[in-house]
PDB file of C-alpha atoms in Angstrom:
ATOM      1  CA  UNK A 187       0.000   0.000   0.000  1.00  0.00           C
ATOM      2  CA  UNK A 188       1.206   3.693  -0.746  1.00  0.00           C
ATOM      3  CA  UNK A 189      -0.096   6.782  -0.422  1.00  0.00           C
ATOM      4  CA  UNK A 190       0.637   9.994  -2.494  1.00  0.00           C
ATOM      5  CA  UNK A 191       2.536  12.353  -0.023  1.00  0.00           C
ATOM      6  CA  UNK A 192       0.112  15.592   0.259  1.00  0.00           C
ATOM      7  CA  UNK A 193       2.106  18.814   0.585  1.00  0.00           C
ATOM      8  CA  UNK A 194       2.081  19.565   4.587  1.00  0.00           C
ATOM      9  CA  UNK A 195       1.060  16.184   6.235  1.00  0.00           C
ATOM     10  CA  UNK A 196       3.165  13.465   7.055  1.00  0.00           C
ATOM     11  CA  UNK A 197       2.265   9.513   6.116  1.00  0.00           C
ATOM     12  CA  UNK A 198       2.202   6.764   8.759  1.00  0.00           C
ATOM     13  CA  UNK A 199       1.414   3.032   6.969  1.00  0.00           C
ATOM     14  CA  UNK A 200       0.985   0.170   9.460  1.00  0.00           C
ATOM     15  CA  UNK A 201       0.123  -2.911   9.020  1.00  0.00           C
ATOM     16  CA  UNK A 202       0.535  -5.557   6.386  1.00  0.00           C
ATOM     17  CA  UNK A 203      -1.785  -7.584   3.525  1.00  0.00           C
ATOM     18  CA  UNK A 204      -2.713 -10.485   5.968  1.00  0.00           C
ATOM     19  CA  UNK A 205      -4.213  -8.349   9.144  1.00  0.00           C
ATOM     20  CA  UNK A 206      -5.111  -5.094   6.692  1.00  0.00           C
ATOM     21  CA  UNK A 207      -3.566  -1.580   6.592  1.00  0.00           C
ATOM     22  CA  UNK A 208      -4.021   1.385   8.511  1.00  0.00           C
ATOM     23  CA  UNK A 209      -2.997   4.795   6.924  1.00  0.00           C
ATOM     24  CA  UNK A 210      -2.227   7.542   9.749  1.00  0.00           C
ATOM     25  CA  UNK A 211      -2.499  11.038   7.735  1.00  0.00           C
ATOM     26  CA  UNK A 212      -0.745  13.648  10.550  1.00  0.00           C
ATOM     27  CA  UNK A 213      -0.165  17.680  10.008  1.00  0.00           C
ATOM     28  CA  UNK A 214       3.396  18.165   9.821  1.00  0.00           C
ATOM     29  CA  UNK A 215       3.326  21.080  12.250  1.00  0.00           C
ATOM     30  CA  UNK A 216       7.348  22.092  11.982  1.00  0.00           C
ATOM     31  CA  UNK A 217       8.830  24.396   9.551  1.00  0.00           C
ATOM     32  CA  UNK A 218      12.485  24.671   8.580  1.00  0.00           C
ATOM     33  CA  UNK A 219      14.637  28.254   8.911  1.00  0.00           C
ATOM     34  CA  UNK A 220      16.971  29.212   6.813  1.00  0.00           C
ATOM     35  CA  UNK A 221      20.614  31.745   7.324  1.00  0.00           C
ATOM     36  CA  UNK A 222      22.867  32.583   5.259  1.00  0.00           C
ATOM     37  CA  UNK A 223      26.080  35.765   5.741  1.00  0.00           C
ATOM     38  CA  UNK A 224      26.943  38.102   3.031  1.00  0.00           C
ATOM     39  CA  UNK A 225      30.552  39.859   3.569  1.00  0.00           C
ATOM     40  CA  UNK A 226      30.595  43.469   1.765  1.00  0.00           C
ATOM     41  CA  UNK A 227      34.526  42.800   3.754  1.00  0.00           C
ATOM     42  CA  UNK A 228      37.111  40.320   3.739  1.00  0.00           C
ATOM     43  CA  UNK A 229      35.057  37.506   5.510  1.00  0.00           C
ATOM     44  CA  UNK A 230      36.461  35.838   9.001  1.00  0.00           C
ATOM     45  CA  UNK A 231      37.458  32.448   9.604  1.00  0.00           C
ATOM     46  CA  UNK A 232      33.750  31.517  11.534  1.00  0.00           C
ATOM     47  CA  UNK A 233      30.742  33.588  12.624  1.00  0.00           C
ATOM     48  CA  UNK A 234      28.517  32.165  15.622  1.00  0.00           C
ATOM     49  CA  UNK A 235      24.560  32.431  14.743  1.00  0.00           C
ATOM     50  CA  UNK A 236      21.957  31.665  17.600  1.00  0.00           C
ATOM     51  CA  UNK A 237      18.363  30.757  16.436  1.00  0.00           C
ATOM     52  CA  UNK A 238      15.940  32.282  19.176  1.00  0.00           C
ATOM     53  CA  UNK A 239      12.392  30.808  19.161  1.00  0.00           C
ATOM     54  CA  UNK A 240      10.028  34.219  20.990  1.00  0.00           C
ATOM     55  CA  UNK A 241      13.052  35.718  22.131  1.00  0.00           C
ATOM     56  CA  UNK A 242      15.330  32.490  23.925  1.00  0.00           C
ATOM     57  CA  UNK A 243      17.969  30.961  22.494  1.00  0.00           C
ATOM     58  CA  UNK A 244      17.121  27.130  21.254  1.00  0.00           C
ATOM     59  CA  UNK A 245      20.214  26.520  18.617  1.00  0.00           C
ATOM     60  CA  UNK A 246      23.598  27.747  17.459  1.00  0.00           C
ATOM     61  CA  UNK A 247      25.852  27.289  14.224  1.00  0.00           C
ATOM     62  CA  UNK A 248      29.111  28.087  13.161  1.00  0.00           C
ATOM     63  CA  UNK A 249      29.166  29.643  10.090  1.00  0.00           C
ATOM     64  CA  UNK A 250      32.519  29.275   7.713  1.00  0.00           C
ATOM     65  CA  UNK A 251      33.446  29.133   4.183  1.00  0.00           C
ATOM     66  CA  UNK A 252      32.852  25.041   4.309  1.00  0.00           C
ATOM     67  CA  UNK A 253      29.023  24.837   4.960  1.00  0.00           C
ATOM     68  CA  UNK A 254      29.040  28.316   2.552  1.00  0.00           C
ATOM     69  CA  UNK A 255      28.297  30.215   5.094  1.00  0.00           C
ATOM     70  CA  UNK A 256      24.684  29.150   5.533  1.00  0.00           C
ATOM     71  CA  UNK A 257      22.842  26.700   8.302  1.00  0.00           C
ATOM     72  CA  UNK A 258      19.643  25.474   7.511  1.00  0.00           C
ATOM     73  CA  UNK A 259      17.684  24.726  11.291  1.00  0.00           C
ATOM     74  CA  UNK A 260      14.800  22.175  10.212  1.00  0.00           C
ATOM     75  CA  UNK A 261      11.552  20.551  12.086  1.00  0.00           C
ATOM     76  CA  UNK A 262      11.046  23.563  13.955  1.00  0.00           C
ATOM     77  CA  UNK A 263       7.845  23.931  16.070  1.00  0.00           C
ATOM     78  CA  UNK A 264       5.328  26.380  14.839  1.00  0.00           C
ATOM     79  CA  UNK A 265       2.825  26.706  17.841  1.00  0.00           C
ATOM     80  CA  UNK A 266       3.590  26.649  21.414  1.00  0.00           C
ATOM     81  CA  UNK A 267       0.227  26.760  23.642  1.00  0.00           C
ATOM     82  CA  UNK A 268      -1.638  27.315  20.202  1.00  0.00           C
ATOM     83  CA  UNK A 269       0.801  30.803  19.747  1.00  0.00           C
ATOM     84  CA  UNK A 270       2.636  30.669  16.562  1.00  0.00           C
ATOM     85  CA  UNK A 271       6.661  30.554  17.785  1.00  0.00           C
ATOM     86  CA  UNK A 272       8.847  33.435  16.332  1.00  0.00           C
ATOM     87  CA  UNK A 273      11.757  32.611  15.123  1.00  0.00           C
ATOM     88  CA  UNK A 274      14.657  35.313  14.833  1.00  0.00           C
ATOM     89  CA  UNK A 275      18.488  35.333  14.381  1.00  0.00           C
ATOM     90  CA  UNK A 276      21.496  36.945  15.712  1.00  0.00           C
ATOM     91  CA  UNK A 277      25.459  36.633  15.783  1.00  0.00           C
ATOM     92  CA  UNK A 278      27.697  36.893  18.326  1.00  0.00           C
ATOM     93  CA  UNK A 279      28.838  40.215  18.471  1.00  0.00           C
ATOM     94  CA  UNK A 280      31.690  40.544  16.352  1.00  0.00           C
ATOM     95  CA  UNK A 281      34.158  43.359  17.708  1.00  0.00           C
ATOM     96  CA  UNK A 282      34.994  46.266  14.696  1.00  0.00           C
ATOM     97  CA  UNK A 283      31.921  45.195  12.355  1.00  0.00           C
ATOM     98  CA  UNK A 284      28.480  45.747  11.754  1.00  0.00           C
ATOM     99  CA  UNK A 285      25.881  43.150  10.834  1.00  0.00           C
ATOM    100  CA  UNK A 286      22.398  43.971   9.364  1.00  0.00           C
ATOM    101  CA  UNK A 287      19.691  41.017   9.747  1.00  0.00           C
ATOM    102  CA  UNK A 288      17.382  40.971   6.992  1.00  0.00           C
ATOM    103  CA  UNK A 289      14.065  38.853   5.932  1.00  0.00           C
ATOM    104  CA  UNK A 290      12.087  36.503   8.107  1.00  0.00           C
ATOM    105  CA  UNK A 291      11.450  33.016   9.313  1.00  0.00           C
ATOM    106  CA  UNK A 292       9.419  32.405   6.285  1.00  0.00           C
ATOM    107  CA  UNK A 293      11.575  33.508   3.649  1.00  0.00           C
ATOM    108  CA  UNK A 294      14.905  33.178   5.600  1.00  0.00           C
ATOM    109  CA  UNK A 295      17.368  35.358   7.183  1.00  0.00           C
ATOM    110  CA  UNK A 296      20.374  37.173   5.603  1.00  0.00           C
ATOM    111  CA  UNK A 297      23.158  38.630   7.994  1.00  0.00           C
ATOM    112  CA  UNK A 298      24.971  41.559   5.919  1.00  0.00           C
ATOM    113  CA  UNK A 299      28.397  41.240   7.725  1.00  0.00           C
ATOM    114  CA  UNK A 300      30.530  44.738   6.945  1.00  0.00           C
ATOM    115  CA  UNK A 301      33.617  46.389   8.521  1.00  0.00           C
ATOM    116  CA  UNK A 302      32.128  48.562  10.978  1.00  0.00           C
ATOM    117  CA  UNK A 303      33.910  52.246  11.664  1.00  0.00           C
ATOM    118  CA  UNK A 304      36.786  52.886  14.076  1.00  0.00           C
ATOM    119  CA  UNK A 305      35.888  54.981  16.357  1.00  0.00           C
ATOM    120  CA  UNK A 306      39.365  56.239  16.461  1.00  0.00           C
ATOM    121  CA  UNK A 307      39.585  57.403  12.347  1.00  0.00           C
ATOM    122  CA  UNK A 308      38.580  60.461  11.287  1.00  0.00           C
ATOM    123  CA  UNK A 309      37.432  60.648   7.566  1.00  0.00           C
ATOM    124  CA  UNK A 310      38.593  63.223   4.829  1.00  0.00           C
ATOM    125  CA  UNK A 311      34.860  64.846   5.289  1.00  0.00           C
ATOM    126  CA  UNK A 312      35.441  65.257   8.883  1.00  0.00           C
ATOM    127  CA  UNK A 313      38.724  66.552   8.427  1.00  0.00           C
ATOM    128  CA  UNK A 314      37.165  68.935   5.745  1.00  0.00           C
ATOM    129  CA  UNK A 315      34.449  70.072   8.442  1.00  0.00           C
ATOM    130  CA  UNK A 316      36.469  70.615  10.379  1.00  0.00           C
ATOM    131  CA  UNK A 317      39.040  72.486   8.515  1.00  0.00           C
ATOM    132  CA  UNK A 318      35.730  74.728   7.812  1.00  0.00           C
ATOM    133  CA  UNK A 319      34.504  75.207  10.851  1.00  0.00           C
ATOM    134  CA  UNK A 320      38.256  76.690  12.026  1.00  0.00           C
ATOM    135  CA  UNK A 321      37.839  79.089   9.144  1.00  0.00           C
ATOM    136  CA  UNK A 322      34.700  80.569  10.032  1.00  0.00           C
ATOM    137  CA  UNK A 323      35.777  80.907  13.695  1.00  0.00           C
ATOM    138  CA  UNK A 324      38.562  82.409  12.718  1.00  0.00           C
ATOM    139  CA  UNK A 325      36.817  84.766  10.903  1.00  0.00           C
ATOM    140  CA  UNK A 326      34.109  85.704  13.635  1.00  0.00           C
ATOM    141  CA  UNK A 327      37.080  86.012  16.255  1.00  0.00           C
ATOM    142  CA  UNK A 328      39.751  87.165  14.604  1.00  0.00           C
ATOM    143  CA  UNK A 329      39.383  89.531  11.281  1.00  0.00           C
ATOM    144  CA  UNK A 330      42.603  87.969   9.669  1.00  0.00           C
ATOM    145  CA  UNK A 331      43.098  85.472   7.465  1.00  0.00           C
ATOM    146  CA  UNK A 332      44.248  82.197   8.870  1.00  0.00           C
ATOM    147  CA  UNK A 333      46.005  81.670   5.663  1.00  0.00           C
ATOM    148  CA  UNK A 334      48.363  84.726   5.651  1.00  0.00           C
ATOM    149  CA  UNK A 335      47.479  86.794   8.683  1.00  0.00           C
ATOM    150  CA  UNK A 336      46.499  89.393   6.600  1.00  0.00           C
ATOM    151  CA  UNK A 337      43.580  91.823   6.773  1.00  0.00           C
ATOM    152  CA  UNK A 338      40.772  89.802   5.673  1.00  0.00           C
ATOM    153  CA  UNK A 339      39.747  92.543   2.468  1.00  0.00           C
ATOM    154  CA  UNK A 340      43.748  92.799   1.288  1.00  0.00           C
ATOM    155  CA  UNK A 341      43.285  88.714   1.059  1.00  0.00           C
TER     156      UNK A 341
END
């Protein structure tokens, strides 16, 4: 005996020809999550992702450039006390970068995984801000040119 496998329940066939056949027809009540890390950097060696079901942590995975950076958490529970279970990801918090979730349980989760900024740099704009903002102070206090330290209209 066989049974066509309908999209969402699971199949359960006891019995045999002599004492007859029982078919058990079940919801399959689990869904499967899926996470995958994009580098816009030079990628580590491993990233940690947790899998948190309403907010606690029930999994983990390393991430690496062997399983394509990508875990695929199956036969998930979708109800709890007749609630449907949200399930989000995160990473361990990876010192000097920045990672952006994006997408859903349903659809799957990307982690965009970027340098982050150093909090010690400064960046040509700032320096060019800066550089402006002296100038017109300079101007307000002082009615010389910073440039020359000459009368501002002989400039």
């Amino acid at each position: 005996v066989d049974e066509t496998k309908l999209i969402g329940y699971e199949v359960d066939i006891l019995g045999d020809m002599e004492e007859g056949f029982t078919i058990f027809n079940a919801a399959d009540m689990s869904r499967d999550v899926s996470v995958v890390i994009k580098w816009e950097c030079e990628p580590l060696e491993q990233v940690v992702i947790h899998l948190l079901s309403n907010g606690i942590e029930i999994d983990s995975a390393i991430l690496n450039k062997d399983n394509h950076w990508s875990e695929f958490f199956t036969h998930l529970q979708m109800y709890k006390n007749d609630q449907l279970i949200e399930y989000t990801v995160v990473e361990t918090k990876i010192e000097g970068y920045e990672t952006e979730v994006i997408g859903n349980m349903n659809d799957g989760f990307t982690l965009i995984v970027k340098k982050g900024k150093d909090p010690h740099c400064i960046t040509v704009l700032e320096i060019f801000l800066l550089l402006i903002l002296f100038v017109t102070m300079s101007s307000i206090c002082n009615p010389f040119c910073p440039c020359c330290m000459t009368d501002w209209m002989s400039c």
